[in-house]
XYZ file of C-alpha atoms in Angstrom:
586
model
C 96.919 67.331 76.331
C 94.075 69.648 77.455
C 91.129 69.993 79.713
C 88.777 72.543 80.761
C 88.738 73.254 84.397
C 86.378 75.248 86.727
C 86.219 75.796 90.622
C 82.970 76.255 92.614
C 83.407 78.178 95.873
C 81.315 79.663 98.616
C 81.974 83.331 97.577
C 83.007 85.661 94.709
C 85.222 87.305 97.316
C 88.380 85.264 96.873
C 89.996 86.261 100.125
C 87.075 84.420 102.014
C 86.101 81.841 99.355
C 86.384 78.173 100.138
C 86.760 75.510 97.508
C 83.619 73.317 97.301
C 84.365 71.259 94.075
C 86.114 71.266 90.835
C 84.521 70.410 87.298
C 86.645 68.909 84.433
C 86.118 68.291 80.950
C 88.215 66.889 78.163
C 85.637 65.876 75.406
C 82.330 67.337 74.379
C 80.676 64.049 75.230
C 81.437 63.788 78.964
C 82.017 66.220 81.903
C 82.805 65.442 85.503
C 82.171 67.166 88.805
C 84.461 66.378 91.752
C 82.539 67.436 95.051
C 84.838 68.225 97.863
C 83.066 70.118 100.663
C 79.322 69.921 100.243
C 77.316 70.160 103.553
C 74.014 68.608 104.590
C 71.392 71.237 104.847
C 69.946 69.975 107.999
C 72.977 69.124 110.038
C 75.553 71.382 108.467
C 77.946 68.321 108.458
C 79.941 67.409 105.620
C 78.208 65.087 103.024
C 79.770 61.642 103.313
C 80.169 60.444 99.725
C 82.838 63.080 98.660
C 86.523 62.429 97.622
C 89.245 63.249 100.171
C 90.218 67.167 99.576
C 93.950 66.515 100.161
C 93.999 63.616 97.718
C 92.177 65.532 95.113
C 94.228 68.590 95.296
C 97.491 66.560 95.151
C 96.125 64.958 91.679
C 95.026 68.535 90.623
C 98.162 70.053 91.546
C 100.161 67.615 89.092
C 97.673 68.611 86.187
C 97.978 72.238 86.862
C 101.882 72.115 87.226
C 102.256 69.926 83.993
C 103.140 72.452 81.093
C 102.075 69.923 78.511
C 98.412 69.865 79.610
C 96.563 72.962 78.496
C 94.081 74.186 81.192
C 91.229 75.995 79.560
C 89.078 78.192 81.671
C 86.421 80.924 81.251
C 87.695 83.718 83.300
C 90.545 81.707 84.595
C 92.003 84.378 86.587
C 89.530 83.494 89.333
C 90.302 79.691 89.322
C 94.148 80.540 89.309
C 93.667 82.735 92.524
C 91.474 79.987 94.207
C 94.187 77.304 93.424
C 96.869 79.796 94.650
C 95.121 79.658 98.073
C 95.723 76.040 98.143
C 99.310 76.363 97.018
C 98.525 75.055 93.458
C 100.181 76.926 90.605
C 98.404 76.845 87.430
C 100.811 76.716 84.326
C 99.892 76.711 80.551
C 96.479 78.290 80.347
C 93.780 79.237 77.808
C 90.856 81.543 78.528
C 87.741 81.443 76.282
C 86.452 84.715 77.872
C 89.619 86.539 76.466
C 89.290 84.698 73.120
C 85.824 86.034 72.897
C 87.203 89.542 73.924
C 89.741 89.420 71.245
C 87.192 88.411 68.474
C 83.856 90.050 69.406
C 84.678 92.933 71.552
C 81.791 95.377 71.277
C 79.332 92.734 69.726
C 78.374 90.790 72.942
C 79.184 90.426 76.513
C 81.742 87.681 77.412
C 80.298 85.965 80.342
C 79.732 82.143 79.697
C 75.962 82.412 79.860
C 76.018 85.202 77.140
C 78.334 83.316 74.876
C 76.630 79.986 75.274
C 73.491 81.553 73.960
C 75.174 83.920 71.466
C 77.224 81.180 69.763
C 75.101 77.882 70.600
C 71.581 79.068 71.376
C 72.064 77.124 74.659
C 70.590 78.506 77.917
C 72.903 77.521 80.871
C 71.639 76.644 84.332
C 71.523 79.872 86.212
C 73.491 80.132 89.484
C 70.450 81.742 91.173
C 68.501 78.712 90.395
C 70.732 76.707 92.836
C 71.314 79.148 95.471
C 68.185 81.253 95.412
C 68.008 84.986 96.140
C 67.562 87.465 98.991
C 67.131 85.924 102.491
C 66.689 82.475 101.272
C 69.980 82.532 99.409
C 72.482 79.739 100.231
C 76.185 79.501 99.751
C 77.249 76.607 97.129
C 78.465 74.255 99.848
C 74.625 73.735 100.835
C 73.591 72.950 97.134
C 72.925 69.236 96.878
C 75.548 67.318 94.943
C 73.331 66.201 92.096
C 72.220 69.727 91.370
C 75.753 70.848 91.707
C 76.876 68.301 89.326
C 74.547 69.383 86.466
C 75.448 73.066 86.996
C 79.327 72.663 87.528
C 79.761 69.945 84.841
C 77.850 72.107 82.340
C 80.396 74.958 82.912
C 83.364 72.898 82.078
C 81.749 71.483 79.028
C 80.666 74.832 77.652
C 84.114 76.239 78.243
C 85.459 73.330 76.199
C 82.805 73.914 73.438
C 83.633 77.461 73.331
C 87.333 76.813 73.174
C 86.788 74.368 70.153
C 84.644 77.074 68.476
C 86.760 79.999 69.174
C 90.476 78.905 68.913
C 90.243 78.247 65.016
C 88.764 81.708 64.749
C 91.746 83.307 66.726
C 94.184 81.761 64.077
C 91.967 82.473 61.011
C 91.115 86.108 62.096
C 94.684 86.882 63.089
C 93.832 87.846 66.562
C 96.789 85.924 68.021
C 98.946 88.888 69.182
C 96.234 90.677 71.227
C 95.212 87.301 72.741
C 98.559 85.402 73.189
C 100.915 88.487 73.774
C 98.950 90.889 75.755
C 95.661 89.549 77.341
C 96.563 86.061 78.256
C 100.096 86.680 79.975
C 98.277 89.574 81.752
C 96.157 87.024 83.714
C 98.947 85.853 85.999
C 100.099 89.480 86.466
C 96.765 90.615 87.531
C 96.148 87.448 89.762
C 99.352 88.487 91.554
C 98.341 92.066 91.928
C 94.943 91.220 93.215
C 96.571 88.797 95.764
C 99.061 91.493 96.826
C 96.182 94.061 97.594
C 96.969 97.518 99.083
C 97.165 98.525 102.694
C 94.531 100.842 104.243
C 94.764 103.066 107.202
C 91.250 102.186 108.712
C 91.635 104.750 111.647
C 92.137 107.524 109.118
C 89.124 106.300 107.018
C 86.874 106.542 110.032
C 87.994 109.958 110.786
C 87.462 111.046 107.272
C 83.889 109.281 107.330
C 82.952 111.366 110.402
C 84.337 114.551 108.797
C 82.257 114.004 105.643
C 79.187 113.308 107.744
C 79.526 116.549 109.750
C 80.193 118.583 106.565
C 77.236 117.109 104.649
C 74.879 117.911 107.681
C 75.994 121.383 107.632
C 75.336 121.655 103.845
C 71.926 119.935 104.390
C 70.871 122.757 106.791
C 71.919 125.351 104.437
C 69.802 123.646 101.681
C 66.859 123.517 104.043
C 67.280 127.201 104.992
C 67.062 128.103 101.315
C 64.004 125.682 100.603
C 62.233 126.656 103.740
C 61.512 122.970 104.573
C 63.294 119.711 105.038
C 63.132 116.998 102.387
C 65.265 114.068 101.094
C 68.096 115.666 99.160
C 68.963 112.257 97.681
C 65.369 111.926 95.980
C 65.563 113.536 92.401
C 61.752 113.657 92.465
C 61.655 115.660 95.788
C 64.636 117.813 94.795
C 63.118 118.597 91.343
C 59.849 119.952 92.951
C 61.694 121.956 95.397
C 63.816 123.597 92.708
C 61.231 124.126 89.996
C 57.849 124.260 91.896
C 58.692 125.781 95.217
C 61.642 127.871 94.505
C 60.139 128.559 90.798
C 63.635 128.351 89.185
C 63.168 128.530 85.451
C 64.621 126.420 82.710
C 63.292 122.931 84.184
C 63.501 119.785 81.944
C 61.721 116.655 82.441
C 62.982 112.984 82.333
C 61.094 110.156 80.545
C 59.384 109.249 83.584
C 57.889 112.829 83.813
C 59.971 114.032 86.896
C 62.184 117.068 86.745
C 65.796 116.406 85.753
C 68.228 116.985 88.534
C 71.256 115.415 87.057
C 74.810 116.929 87.534
C 74.828 118.880 84.317
C 71.368 120.637 85.216
C 72.622 121.596 88.588
C 76.068 122.757 87.134
C 73.984 124.989 84.651
C 71.915 126.466 87.548
C 75.182 126.872 89.571
C 76.735 129.035 86.670
C 73.526 131.075 86.621
C 74.172 131.887 90.364
C 71.741 129.694 92.252
C 73.538 128.819 95.375
C 71.175 125.862 96.159
C 72.529 123.975 93.097
C 76.216 124.464 94.215
C 75.194 123.218 97.708
C 73.305 120.261 96.422
C 76.409 119.273 94.246
C 78.700 119.523 97.257
C 76.288 117.522 99.339
C 76.175 114.774 96.549
C 80.065 114.584 96.403
C 80.360 114.188 100.295
C 77.580 111.647 100.704
C 79.057 109.819 97.635
C 82.393 109.772 98.970
C 81.276 108.443 102.404
C 79.142 105.688 101.124
C 81.228 104.438 98.155
C 84.565 104.925 99.692
C 85.278 105.787 103.372
C 82.544 103.443 104.623
C 82.659 100.827 101.932
C 86.508 100.659 101.947
C 86.587 100.043 105.732
C 84.017 97.061 105.192
C 86.066 95.594 102.286
C 89.296 95.620 104.067
C 90.790 92.169 105.073
C 90.775 91.951 108.910
C 94.080 90.309 109.308
C 96.199 91.930 106.573
C 94.447 95.492 106.754
C 94.671 95.230 102.921
C 91.992 95.723 100.414
C 92.001 93.444 97.289
C 90.216 94.706 94.174
C 89.268 92.405 91.230
C 90.331 93.711 87.808
C 88.113 92.846 84.762
C 89.910 92.372 81.570
C 86.902 91.749 79.149
C 84.636 94.650 80.224
C 85.551 97.813 77.941
C 85.548 98.439 74.387
C 88.957 99.880 74.214
C 90.737 97.176 76.162
C 91.219 99.272 79.360
C 90.876 97.261 82.582
C 88.085 97.707 84.871
C 88.148 97.377 88.772
C 85.414 95.947 91.044
C 84.541 95.229 94.643
C 85.939 97.914 95.339
C 86.350 99.962 92.325
C 89.894 101.745 92.956
C 90.060 103.301 89.431
C 87.531 106.073 89.858
C 88.415 107.545 93.257
C 87.931 111.394 92.475
C 91.300 113.047 92.016
C 90.095 116.562 90.715
C 88.584 117.603 94.044
C 90.333 118.273 97.370
C 87.964 115.870 99.184
C 88.450 113.211 96.708
C 92.287 113.442 97.146
C 91.962 112.941 100.925
C 90.814 109.338 100.168
C 94.121 108.484 98.456
C 95.931 109.306 101.728
C 94.065 106.201 103.202
C 96.082 104.021 100.959
C 99.530 103.404 102.687
C 102.677 101.446 102.553
C 104.039 98.913 104.972
C 106.874 99.832 107.335
C 110.353 100.321 105.496
C 108.457 100.486 102.182
C 107.196 103.476 99.986
C 104.285 103.673 97.613
C 105.567 104.713 94.095
C 103.141 105.990 91.464
C 104.344 105.762 87.882
C 102.225 107.840 85.346
C 102.238 108.110 81.378
C 102.394 111.796 80.681
C 99.771 112.866 78.180
C 100.008 109.275 76.653
C 96.614 109.833 74.627
C 97.814 113.133 73.070
C 101.075 111.348 72.143
C 99.396 108.579 70.640
C 97.074 111.027 68.687
C 100.282 112.479 67.246
C 101.626 109.129 66.581
C 98.627 107.651 64.710
C 97.908 110.770 62.908
C 101.501 111.758 61.888
C 100.503 115.415 62.063
C 103.986 117.288 61.733
C 103.367 120.156 63.958
C 101.776 118.119 66.704
C 104.545 115.396 66.434
C 107.213 117.905 66.422
C 106.145 119.465 69.857
C 106.448 115.896 71.474
C 109.586 115.155 69.841
C 111.236 118.393 70.800
C 109.928 117.908 74.364
C 107.751 121.025 74.354
C 104.730 121.481 76.395
C 101.928 120.578 74.094
C 99.274 122.659 75.633
C 101.587 125.732 75.404
C 102.475 124.730 71.875
C 98.793 124.473 70.948
C 97.829 127.906 72.573
C 100.523 129.556 70.423
C 99.368 127.967 67.197
C 95.593 128.505 67.895
C 95.813 131.957 69.450
C 98.499 133.046 67.130
C 100.852 134.212 69.953
C 103.920 135.736 68.210
C 104.814 138.696 70.519
C 101.981 138.137 73.104
C 102.939 136.427 76.388
C 101.351 133.004 76.798
C 99.054 133.164 79.939
C 97.745 130.357 82.127
C 94.354 131.122 80.657
C 95.697 130.431 77.063
C 97.231 127.206 78.188
C 94.012 126.033 79.948
C 91.842 126.667 76.997
C 94.311 124.898 74.703
C 94.342 121.918 77.171
C 90.515 121.660 77.003
C 90.604 121.896 73.242
C 93.362 119.085 73.026
C 91.566 116.683 75.050
C 88.122 117.616 73.903
C 89.075 117.064 70.136
C 90.153 113.477 70.931
C 86.645 112.880 72.383
C 84.931 114.366 69.440
C 83.861 117.478 71.257
C 81.297 119.837 69.587
C 81.521 123.621 69.651
C 78.530 123.689 72.082
C 80.408 121.248 74.360
C 83.685 123.196 74.216
C 81.589 126.530 74.662
C 80.129 125.159 77.907
C 83.451 123.856 79.210
C 85.265 127.120 78.530
C 82.308 129.486 79.361
C 82.560 131.129 75.949
C 80.147 131.623 73.014
C 79.407 128.863 70.550
C 80.757 130.872 67.762
C 84.085 131.507 69.536
C 84.299 127.693 70.270
C 83.653 126.936 66.504
C 86.443 129.362 65.581
C 88.886 127.659 67.986
C 88.117 124.207 66.652
C 88.404 125.542 63.048
C 91.844 127.149 63.831
C 92.937 123.941 65.543
C 92.296 121.816 62.516
C 93.815 124.635 60.318
C 97.057 124.199 62.359
C 96.820 120.316 62.838
C 95.170 119.315 59.535
C 96.286 115.710 59.993
C 94.356 115.220 63.169
C 91.259 116.231 61.241
C 92.119 113.697 58.511
C 92.624 110.832 61.146
C 89.171 111.726 62.662
C 87.581 111.711 59.220
C 89.348 108.544 58.142
C 88.270 106.699 61.344
C 84.681 107.528 60.989
C 84.801 106.707 57.374
C 86.577 103.261 57.982
C 84.158 102.445 60.814
C 81.142 103.224 58.545
C 82.350 100.781 56.024
C 83.740 98.117 58.372
C 81.853 98.411 61.625
C 85.027 98.327 63.348
C 88.359 100.266 64.167
C 91.713 99.006 65.531
C 94.443 99.927 67.909
C 98.061 100.119 66.692
C 98.627 96.637 68.088
C 95.649 95.195 66.283
C 93.084 95.090 68.854
C 89.682 95.091 67.056
C 86.956 97.539 68.635
C 83.616 96.651 67.024
C 81.630 99.856 66.612
C 77.897 99.345 66.613
C 75.409 101.980 65.715
C 77.839 103.853 63.312
C 75.234 103.967 60.676
C 72.292 104.171 62.853
C 69.537 106.592 61.864
C 69.292 108.058 65.290
C 71.547 111.114 65.220
C 72.605 110.687 69.070
C 73.513 106.962 68.635
C 75.425 107.711 65.483
C 77.186 110.583 67.028
C 78.240 108.441 70.124
C 79.563 105.777 67.746
C 81.544 108.332 65.703
C 83.213 109.630 68.671
C 83.911 106.135 69.812
C 85.658 105.379 66.403
C 87.866 108.359 66.933
C 88.704 107.625 70.448
C 88.901 103.837 70.632
C 92.161 103.419 68.641
C 93.847 106.032 70.759
C 92.625 104.950 74.348
C 92.973 101.243 73.199
C 96.438 101.670 72.112
C 97.208 103.363 75.463
C 95.684 100.419 77.326
C 97.646 97.846 75.109
C 100.940 99.707 75.912
C 100.370 99.731 79.762
C 99.462 95.963 79.634
C 102.668 95.165 77.694
C 104.559 97.158 80.290
C 102.923 95.385 83.264
C 103.887 91.909 81.689
C 107.446 93.100 81.178
C 107.794 94.781 84.706
C 106.654 91.480 86.377
C 109.081 89.516 84.482
C 111.939 91.911 85.660
C 110.726 91.860 89.306
C 111.142 88.040 89.324
C 114.460 87.850 87.319
C 116.189 90.626 89.281
C 114.727 89.647 92.478
C 113.540 93.240 93.131
C 111.726 93.870 96.448
C 108.864 95.474 94.640
C 105.139 94.667 94.399
C 102.747 95.875 91.659
C 99.559 96.810 93.641
C 97.263 98.839 91.243
C 96.570 99.824 87.641
C 94.622 103.024 87.295
C 94.486 103.547 83.576
C 97.639 105.451 82.720
C 99.056 104.814 86.237
C 100.785 101.919 87.926
C 101.237 101.938 91.830
C 104.020 99.817 93.482
C 105.140 99.095 96.862
C 108.791 99.088 97.023
C 111.331 98.384 99.773
C 113.174 101.704 100.755
C 116.524 99.948 99.965
C 115.410 98.984 96.521
C 113.729 102.294 95.370
C 116.526 103.743 93.179
C 117.116 100.513 91.279
C 113.507 99.658 90.844
C 112.320 103.043 89.712
C 114.994 103.153 87.055
C 113.958 99.740 85.715
C 110.088 100.439 85.927
C 110.427 103.767 84.273
C 112.400 102.447 81.366
C 110.149 99.510 80.830
C 107.037 101.638 80.563
C 108.624 104.034 78.163
C 110.231 101.390 75.952
C 108.703 97.931 76.218
C 106.120 98.608 73.369
C 108.892 99.329 70.948
C 109.960 95.527 70.714
C 106.635 95.240 68.695
C 106.261 98.580 66.894
C 108.478 101.548 66.006
C 107.126 104.886 67.353
C 108.200 108.390 66.287
C 106.702 109.981 69.319
C 108.402 109.156 72.687
C 106.402 108.290 75.658
C 107.527 109.803 78.865
C 106.668 108.588 82.415
C 106.798 110.631 85.737
C 106.882 109.092 89.075
C 106.502 110.231 92.729
C 107.264 108.454 95.993
C 105.354 108.669 99.331
C 104.034 106.969 102.360
C 100.523 107.255 100.894
C 98.941 106.998 97.361
C 98.115 110.775 97.827
C 101.686 111.677 98.529
C 103.122 109.639 95.653
C 100.639 110.809 93.020
C-alpha cells in the first residue's frame, strides 16, 4: 500500500541528469537500492552486476501508476521530474519535506539531513563523502555500488521514518488543509512548469551583455578620474579606503571585520549628500551584477536544443509560504530600473504564441483590509477606489485641495511601509522628509485606519504568547526571537508577525489559483502553458488563437478560486498584459 522512493542521478540539473539508481523502502527494518547505470572508475564501462534498466523501469512504472500505492518522497518533485524523463507518471504521492514545512515552518530547515538530526538525532551519510569536492569530485555513476547502497538506501529509510513520524502530527495538529489542499497538489503543477521552461533570445542576451560591459567600463573610468587612481571597485575594502581615506569623505562606519562599510544604503546616503562617486559605484554595481547574474548566466543555463531555460521552484524555503526560484533565480530580475527591465525582453514566446502576464493588483493591501476589517480601508477597495489616492486624501486632509502625484507617492510609501512595520526613521529616509514629519504621517494614518493599528498590535501580542502567527488559510508561521532580549532581533520578529499573515495569505491564494488553472487547462484542452510564478504574477505562453478564451478563464480563476474555501469581503483584481516578450507583457 505504500513505499518511500528516491532516485540517484548524475546531476541536480534535471534537464541533463541521468538516472543511476532507485532506492525503495516499505518497512523501517529494510531498505533496498537498485543500481542501474554505475560505471567502473578505471574503464568507464558499465558495471556488470546491475539489473536491466528497461526491465526495472517497466516494474517501477507499474508501481508509480498504481494509485493504491502511496509513493512517499522527500522533495518528491525532483523524482517526479526524473521519472517523467523516462515516460513514467507518478500518481498518489506524499512528501515528507512538505509535511515538515506544514508543521515546523520557521523552526528548522526541511532538508532530509536536517530533519534526520532534528527528529532522530541521526547523522545521515553526506553526499560529499561519496562524490568528493572540487577537482576530485565525481558524478554518482562512478560511486562504487556498495557505497551507493548505504547512502541511497538510507535516504529511502529516513524518508519512511519521517513519514511515520510526521503523518500522525499532520492529523493531530490539523495541518491537513495546507498540506493536502495547497502544497501537495502544487508539486505536480510546479513539475510541469519547470519542464515547460521559458524561451530565451540568446542573441539579444549577448548584445545586452556587451552593452552592459561597455557601460560599466565607461563608469569605471569616471570613478578612477575622481579617485585619481585605479583600484578594484568590486572590493569593499579598497572602495572604503578610496572613499574615506583618500577622498576624506566624512561619516564612515566600520563593519565587524574592521573595514569601512560600503553597502548600498551607505552609498545611497552619500549619493543624497551629493557625492557623485557614490552614484557611479551604485550604477557600476547594478551593471556588473546584471551582466554576471543574468545576461551571462542565463545564456549558460539555456538548453541548447530547446533554447529554453528551466528554473527550479522551492516550495519549502520561506517563512510565508512564498515560492523561491533557483538555477537560475527568475524571481528577482530587477523591474524598477530601466536596465533591469531590458533583461525581461530576453524572455520570448514561440512562433504563433504570445506571453501573457497576469498580476494581482495590490494584493497585500487588499489582504490587510480583509484581515484587519478596517472600515475606511475596506470601503476603498469594495468601491473600486485607488487606495493610494484614498489614503492621501485621508492622511493629508485633502478636502478642497487638489490631489497631486506627490501626495499619492507619499501615501503609497506609507501604505506599503506600514505593512512591513516601517519606523518613522525608515519612512523619513524613504520620502526624504524629517523624522518628526514621518512620525506625524504614521500617527495620522493610524487615526484614519484604527483597525490596521489594532491588527498590528494583536499580531505582535499573539506571537509573543504563542510564538507563531497564521495565514487566513491556516498556514502556521513560527516566529522565533519575538521575545528576544536583543532589540534588533525582537524588532525583526515583530515585523515578521505583522507581515507573514498577509504575505503568506497572498502566497496561499496564488498557489490555490495555480492548481485550479492547471486543472482547467487540462479539462478544457486550452493551448496554454504556465511558465513562471513571480510572487503575485503568473506568466503563460498561449497560442494566439486561444488567447481570448484562456485570458477570461485564467483571470476569473485567479480572482475567485480562493472563495471556495473562505468568504472574502474585499475583492481581488487581476490585470494582464500580452506581448512577444515578458517585458512587453508585464
